[in-house]
PDB file of C-alpha atoms in Angstrom:
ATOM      1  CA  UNK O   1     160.717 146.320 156.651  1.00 60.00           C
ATOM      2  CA  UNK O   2     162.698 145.635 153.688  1.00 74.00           C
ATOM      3  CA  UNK O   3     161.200 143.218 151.079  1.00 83.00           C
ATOM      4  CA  UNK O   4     163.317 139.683 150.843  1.00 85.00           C
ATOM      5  CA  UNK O   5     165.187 139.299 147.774  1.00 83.00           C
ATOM      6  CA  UNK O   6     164.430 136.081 145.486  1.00 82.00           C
ATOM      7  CA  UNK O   7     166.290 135.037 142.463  1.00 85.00           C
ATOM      8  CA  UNK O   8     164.630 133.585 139.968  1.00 87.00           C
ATOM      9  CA  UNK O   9     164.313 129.608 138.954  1.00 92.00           C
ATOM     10  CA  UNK O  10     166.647 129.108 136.781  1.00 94.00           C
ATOM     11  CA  UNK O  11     167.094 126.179 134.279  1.00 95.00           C
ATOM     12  CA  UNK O  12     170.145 124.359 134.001  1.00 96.00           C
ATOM     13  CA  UNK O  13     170.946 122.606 129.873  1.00 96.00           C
ATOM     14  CA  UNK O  14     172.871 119.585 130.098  1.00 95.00           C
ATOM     15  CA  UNK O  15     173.859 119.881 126.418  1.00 93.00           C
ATOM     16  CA  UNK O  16     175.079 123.089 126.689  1.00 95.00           C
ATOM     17  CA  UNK O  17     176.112 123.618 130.204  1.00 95.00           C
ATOM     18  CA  UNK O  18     174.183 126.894 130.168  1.00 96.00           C
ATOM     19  CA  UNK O  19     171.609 128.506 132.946  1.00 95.00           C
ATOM     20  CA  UNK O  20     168.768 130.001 131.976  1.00 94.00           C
ATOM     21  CA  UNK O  21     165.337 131.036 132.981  1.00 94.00           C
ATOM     22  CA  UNK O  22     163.274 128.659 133.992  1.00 93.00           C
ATOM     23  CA  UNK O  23     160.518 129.283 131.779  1.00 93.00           C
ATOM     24  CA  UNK O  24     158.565 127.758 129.035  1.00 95.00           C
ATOM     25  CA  UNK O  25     159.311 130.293 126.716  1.00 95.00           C
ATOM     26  CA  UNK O  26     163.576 130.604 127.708  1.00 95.00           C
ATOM     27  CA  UNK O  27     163.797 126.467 127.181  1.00 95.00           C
ATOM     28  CA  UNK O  28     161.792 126.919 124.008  1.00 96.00           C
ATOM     29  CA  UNK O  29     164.026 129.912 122.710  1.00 96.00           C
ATOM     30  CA  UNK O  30     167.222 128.063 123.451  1.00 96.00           C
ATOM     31  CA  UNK O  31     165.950 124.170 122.089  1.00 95.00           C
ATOM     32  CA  UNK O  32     165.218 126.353 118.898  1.00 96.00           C
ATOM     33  CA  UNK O  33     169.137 127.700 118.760  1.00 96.00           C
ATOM     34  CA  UNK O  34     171.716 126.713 116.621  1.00 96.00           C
ATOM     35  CA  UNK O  35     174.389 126.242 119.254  1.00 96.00           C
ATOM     36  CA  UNK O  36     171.469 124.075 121.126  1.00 97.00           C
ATOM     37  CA  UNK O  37     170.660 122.005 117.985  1.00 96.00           C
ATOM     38  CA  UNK O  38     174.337 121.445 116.821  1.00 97.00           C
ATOM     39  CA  UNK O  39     175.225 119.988 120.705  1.00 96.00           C
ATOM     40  CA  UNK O  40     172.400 117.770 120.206  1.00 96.00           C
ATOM     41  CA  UNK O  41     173.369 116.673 117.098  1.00 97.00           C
ATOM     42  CA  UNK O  42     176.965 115.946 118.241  1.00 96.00           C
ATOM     43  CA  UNK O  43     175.943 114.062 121.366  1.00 96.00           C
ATOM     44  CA  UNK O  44     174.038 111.345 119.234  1.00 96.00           C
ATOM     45  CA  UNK O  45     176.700 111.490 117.035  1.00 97.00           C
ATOM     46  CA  UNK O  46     179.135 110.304 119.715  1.00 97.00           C
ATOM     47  CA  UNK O  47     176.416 108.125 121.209  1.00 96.00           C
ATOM     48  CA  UNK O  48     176.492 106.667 118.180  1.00 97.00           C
ATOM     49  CA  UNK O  49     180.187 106.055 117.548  1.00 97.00           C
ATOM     50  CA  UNK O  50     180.031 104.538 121.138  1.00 97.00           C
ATOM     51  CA  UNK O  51     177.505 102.326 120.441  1.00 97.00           C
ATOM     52  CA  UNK O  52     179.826 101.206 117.131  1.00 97.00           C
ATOM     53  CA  UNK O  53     182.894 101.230 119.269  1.00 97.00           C
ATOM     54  CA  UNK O  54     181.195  98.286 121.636  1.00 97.00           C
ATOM     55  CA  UNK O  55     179.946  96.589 119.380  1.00 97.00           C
ATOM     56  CA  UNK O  56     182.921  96.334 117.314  1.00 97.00           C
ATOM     57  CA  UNK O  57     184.969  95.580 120.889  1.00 97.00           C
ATOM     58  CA  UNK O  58     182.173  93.296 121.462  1.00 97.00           C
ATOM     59  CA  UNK O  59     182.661  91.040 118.714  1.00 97.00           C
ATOM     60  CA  UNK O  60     186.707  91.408 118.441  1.00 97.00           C
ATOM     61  CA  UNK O  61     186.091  89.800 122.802  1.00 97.00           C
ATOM     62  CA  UNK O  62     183.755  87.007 121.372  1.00 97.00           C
ATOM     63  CA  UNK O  63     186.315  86.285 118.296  1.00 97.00           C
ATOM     64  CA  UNK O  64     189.071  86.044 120.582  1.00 97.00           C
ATOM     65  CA  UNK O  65     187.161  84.056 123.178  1.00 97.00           C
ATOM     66  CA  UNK O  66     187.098  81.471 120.669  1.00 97.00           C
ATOM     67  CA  UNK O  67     190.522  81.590 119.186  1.00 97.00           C
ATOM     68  CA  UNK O  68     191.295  80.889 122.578  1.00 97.00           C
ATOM     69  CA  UNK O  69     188.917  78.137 123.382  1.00 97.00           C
ATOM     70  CA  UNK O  70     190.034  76.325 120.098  1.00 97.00           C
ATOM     71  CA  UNK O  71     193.724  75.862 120.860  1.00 96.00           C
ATOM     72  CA  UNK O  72     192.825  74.996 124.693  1.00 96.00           C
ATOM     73  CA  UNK O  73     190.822  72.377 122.802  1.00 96.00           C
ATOM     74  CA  UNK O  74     193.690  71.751 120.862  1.00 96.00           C
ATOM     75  CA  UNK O  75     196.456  71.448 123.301  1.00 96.00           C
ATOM     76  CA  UNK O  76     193.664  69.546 125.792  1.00 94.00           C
ATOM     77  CA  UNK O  77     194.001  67.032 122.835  1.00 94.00           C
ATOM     78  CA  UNK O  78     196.910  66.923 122.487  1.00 93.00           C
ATOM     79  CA  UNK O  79     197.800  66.464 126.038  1.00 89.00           C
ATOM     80  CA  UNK O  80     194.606  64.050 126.049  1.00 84.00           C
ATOM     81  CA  UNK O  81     196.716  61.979 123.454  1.00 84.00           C
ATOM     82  CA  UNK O  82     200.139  62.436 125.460  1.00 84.00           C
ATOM     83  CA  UNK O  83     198.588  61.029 128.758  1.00 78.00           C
ATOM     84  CA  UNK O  84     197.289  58.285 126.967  1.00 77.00           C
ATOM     85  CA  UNK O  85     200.878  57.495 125.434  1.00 78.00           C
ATOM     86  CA  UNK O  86     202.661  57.881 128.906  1.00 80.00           C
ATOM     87  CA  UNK O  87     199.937  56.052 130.310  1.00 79.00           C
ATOM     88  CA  UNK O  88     200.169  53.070 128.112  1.00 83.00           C
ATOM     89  CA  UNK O  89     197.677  50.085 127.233  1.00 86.00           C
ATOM     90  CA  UNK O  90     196.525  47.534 128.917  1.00 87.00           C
ATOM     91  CA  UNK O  91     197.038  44.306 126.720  1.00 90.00           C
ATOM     92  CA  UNK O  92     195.979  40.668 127.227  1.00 89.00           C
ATOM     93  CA  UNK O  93     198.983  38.503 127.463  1.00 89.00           C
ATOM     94  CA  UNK O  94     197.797  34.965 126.208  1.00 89.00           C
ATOM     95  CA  UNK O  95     201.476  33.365 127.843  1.00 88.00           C
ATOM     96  CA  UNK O  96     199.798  34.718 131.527  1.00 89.00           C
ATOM     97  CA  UNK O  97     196.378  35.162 131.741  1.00 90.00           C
ATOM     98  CA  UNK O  98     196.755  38.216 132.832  1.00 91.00           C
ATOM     99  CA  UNK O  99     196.513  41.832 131.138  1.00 91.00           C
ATOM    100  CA  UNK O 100     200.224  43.390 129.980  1.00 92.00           C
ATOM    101  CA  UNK O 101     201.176  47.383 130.538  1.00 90.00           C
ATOM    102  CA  UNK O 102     204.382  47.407 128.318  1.00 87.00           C
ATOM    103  CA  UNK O 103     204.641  50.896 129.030  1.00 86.00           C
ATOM    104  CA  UNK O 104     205.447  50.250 132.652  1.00 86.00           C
ATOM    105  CA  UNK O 105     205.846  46.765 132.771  1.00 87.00           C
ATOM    106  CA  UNK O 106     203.286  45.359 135.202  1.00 90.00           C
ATOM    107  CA  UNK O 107     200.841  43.374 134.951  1.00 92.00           C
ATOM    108  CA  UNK O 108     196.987  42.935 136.059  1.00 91.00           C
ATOM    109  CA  UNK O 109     195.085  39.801 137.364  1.00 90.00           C
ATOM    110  CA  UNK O 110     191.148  40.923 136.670  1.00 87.00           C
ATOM    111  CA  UNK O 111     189.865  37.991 139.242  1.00 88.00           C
ATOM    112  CA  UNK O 112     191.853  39.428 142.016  1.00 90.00           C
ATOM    113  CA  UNK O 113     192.761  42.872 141.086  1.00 88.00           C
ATOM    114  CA  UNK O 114     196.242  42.807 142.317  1.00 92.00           C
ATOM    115  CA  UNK O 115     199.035  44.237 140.037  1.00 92.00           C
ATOM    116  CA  UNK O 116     202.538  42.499 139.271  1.00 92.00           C
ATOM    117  CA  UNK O 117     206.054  44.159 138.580  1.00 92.00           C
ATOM    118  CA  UNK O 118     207.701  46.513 140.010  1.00 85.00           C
ATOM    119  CA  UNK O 119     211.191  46.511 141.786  1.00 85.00           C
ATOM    120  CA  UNK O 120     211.557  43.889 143.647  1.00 88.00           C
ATOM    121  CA  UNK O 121     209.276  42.177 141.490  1.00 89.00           C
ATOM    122  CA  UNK O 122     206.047  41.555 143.849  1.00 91.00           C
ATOM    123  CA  UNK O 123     202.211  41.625 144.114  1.00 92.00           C
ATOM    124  CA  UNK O 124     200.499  44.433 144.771  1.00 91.00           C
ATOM    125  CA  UNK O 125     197.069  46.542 144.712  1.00 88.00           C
ATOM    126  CA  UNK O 126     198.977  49.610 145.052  1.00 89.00           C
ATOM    127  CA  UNK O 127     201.874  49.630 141.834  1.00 90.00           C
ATOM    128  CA  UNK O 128     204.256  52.413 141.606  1.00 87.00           C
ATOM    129  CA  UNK O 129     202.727  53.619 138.192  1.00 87.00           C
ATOM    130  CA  UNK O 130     201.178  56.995 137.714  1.00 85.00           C
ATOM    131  CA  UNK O 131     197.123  57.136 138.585  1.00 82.00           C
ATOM    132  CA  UNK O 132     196.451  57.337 134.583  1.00 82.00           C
ATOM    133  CA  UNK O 133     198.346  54.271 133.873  1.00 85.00           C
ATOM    134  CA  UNK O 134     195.874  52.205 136.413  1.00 86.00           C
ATOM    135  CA  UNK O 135     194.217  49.738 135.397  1.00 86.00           C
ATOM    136  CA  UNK O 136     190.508  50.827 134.014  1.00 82.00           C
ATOM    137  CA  UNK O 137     191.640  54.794 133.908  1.00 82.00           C
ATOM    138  CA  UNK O 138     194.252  53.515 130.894  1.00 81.00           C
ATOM    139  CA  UNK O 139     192.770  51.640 127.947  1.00 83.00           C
ATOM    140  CA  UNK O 140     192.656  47.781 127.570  1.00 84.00           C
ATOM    141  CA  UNK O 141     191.878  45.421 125.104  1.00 85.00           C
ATOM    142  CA  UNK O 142     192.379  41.571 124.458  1.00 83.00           C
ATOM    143  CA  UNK O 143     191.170  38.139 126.282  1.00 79.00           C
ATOM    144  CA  UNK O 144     188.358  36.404 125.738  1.00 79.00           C
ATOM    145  CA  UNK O 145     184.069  37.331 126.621  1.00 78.00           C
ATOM    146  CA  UNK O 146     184.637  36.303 129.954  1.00 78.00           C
ATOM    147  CA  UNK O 147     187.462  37.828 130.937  1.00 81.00           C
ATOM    148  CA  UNK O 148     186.782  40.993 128.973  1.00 81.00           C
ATOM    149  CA  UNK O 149     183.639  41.352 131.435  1.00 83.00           C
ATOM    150  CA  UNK O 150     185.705  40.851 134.692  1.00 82.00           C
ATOM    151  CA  UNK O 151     188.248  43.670 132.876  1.00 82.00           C
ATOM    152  CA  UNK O 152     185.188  45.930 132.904  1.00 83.00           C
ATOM    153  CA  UNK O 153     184.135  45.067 136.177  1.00 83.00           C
ATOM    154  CA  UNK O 154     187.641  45.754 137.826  1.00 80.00           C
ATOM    155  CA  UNK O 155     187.761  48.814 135.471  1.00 79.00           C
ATOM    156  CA  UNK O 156     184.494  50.375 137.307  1.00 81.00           C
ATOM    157  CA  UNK O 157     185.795  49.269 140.930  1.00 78.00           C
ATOM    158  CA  UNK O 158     189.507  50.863 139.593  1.00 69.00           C
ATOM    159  CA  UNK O 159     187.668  53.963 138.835  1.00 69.00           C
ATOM    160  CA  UNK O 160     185.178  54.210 141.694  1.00 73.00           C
ATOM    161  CA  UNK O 161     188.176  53.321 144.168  1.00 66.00           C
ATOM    162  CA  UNK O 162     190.645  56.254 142.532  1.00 55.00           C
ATOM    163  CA  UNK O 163     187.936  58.886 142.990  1.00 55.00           C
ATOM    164  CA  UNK O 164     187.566  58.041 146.355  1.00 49.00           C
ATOM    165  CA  UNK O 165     190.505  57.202 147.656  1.00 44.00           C
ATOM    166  CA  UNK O 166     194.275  57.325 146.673  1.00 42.00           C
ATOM    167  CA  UNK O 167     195.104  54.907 149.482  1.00 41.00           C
ATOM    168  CA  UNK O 168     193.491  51.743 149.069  1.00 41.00           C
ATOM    169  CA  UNK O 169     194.546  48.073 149.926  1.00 40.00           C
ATOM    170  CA  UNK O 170     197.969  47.118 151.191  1.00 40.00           C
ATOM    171  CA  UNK O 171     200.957  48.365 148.986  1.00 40.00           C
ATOM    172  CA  UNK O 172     203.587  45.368 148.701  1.00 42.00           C
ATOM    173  CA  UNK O 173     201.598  42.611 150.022  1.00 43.00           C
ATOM    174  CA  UNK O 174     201.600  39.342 148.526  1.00 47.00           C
ATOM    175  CA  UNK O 175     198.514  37.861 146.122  1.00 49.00           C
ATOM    176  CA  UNK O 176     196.509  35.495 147.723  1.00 46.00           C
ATOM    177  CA  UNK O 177     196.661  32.081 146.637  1.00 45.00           C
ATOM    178  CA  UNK O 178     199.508  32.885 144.097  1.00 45.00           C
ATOM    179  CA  UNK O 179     201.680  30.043 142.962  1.00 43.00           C
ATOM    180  CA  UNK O 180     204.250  32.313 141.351  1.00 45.00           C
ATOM    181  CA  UNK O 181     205.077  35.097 139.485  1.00 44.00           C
ATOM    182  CA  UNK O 182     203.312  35.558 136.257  1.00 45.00           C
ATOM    183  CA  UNK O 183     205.288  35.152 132.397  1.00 44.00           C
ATOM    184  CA  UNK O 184     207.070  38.006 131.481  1.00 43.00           C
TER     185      UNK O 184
END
């Protein structure tokens, strides 16, 4: 019988993409060469460079993350400010007892939380005005201690009613107890 051929282990060197024998004294001989020794020098030079490259990219991402976050700020402002302008104030009207939006030209009765305007003219809990010119989402101001605290109070039901709900209450129905329409 014939003897069964076996090739030696061989040694494969990332770095240089070379085989070799895979013994101590091969690796050792070839870790010691200049090709092997440049290669390695070169791959933590790029390694290196890469690590630069990152952390440079790194820092330009975080720089522009926050050029980007300061005008959203800015415009969120500014649209903040906008809102509030379209939105309008609420006012106290001394002539009605009741608080003024001259923006949209209704008014609010705090006691009964039913609106006034529109057109027709009529009493409502349900005014044709945009959700931010509510009453208690838009600003007021005006009246005296006690009517200031039943303005806060509506302004919390306002608010706890518009994240619920959009529908609430009877749009175009007339005020309880009203004796007529309020000063304009």
């Amino acid at each position: 019988m014939t003897e069964r051929w076996k090739s030696n282990p061989m040694y494969w060197c990332e770095l240089c993409r070379v085989w070799m024998n895979d013994s101590k004294a091969a690796k050792l001989n070839h870790e010691r060469g200049v090709k092997h020794q440049e290669n390695l020098a070169r791959k933590l030079r790029d390694m290196s460079k890469k690590a630069d490259a990152e952390k440079r990219q790194q820092e330009h991402a975080v720089a522009s993350m926050d050029a980007i976050e300061a005008a959203a700020r800015k415009q969120y402002e500014a649209d903040q400010a906008a809102a509030e302008v379209q939105a309008g104030k609420w006012t106290w009207h001394e002539g009605s007892g009741y608080y003024y939006n001259a923006a949209h030209r209704w008014y609010f009765d705090v006691k009964t939380r039913y609106y006034y305007g529109g057109d027709p003219v009529s009493w409502t809990q349900q005014p044709s005005i945009p959700s931010a010119a509510m009453f208690g989402v838009a600003p007021f101001e005006g009246g005296d201690a006690a009517t200031q605290a039943a303005a806060k109070a509506a302004a919390a039901a306002a608010a706890a009613g518009h994240k619920g709900s959009a529908a609430g209450g009877a749009a175009g129905s007339s005020k309880p107890g009203a004796g007529g329409a309020a000063a304009g």
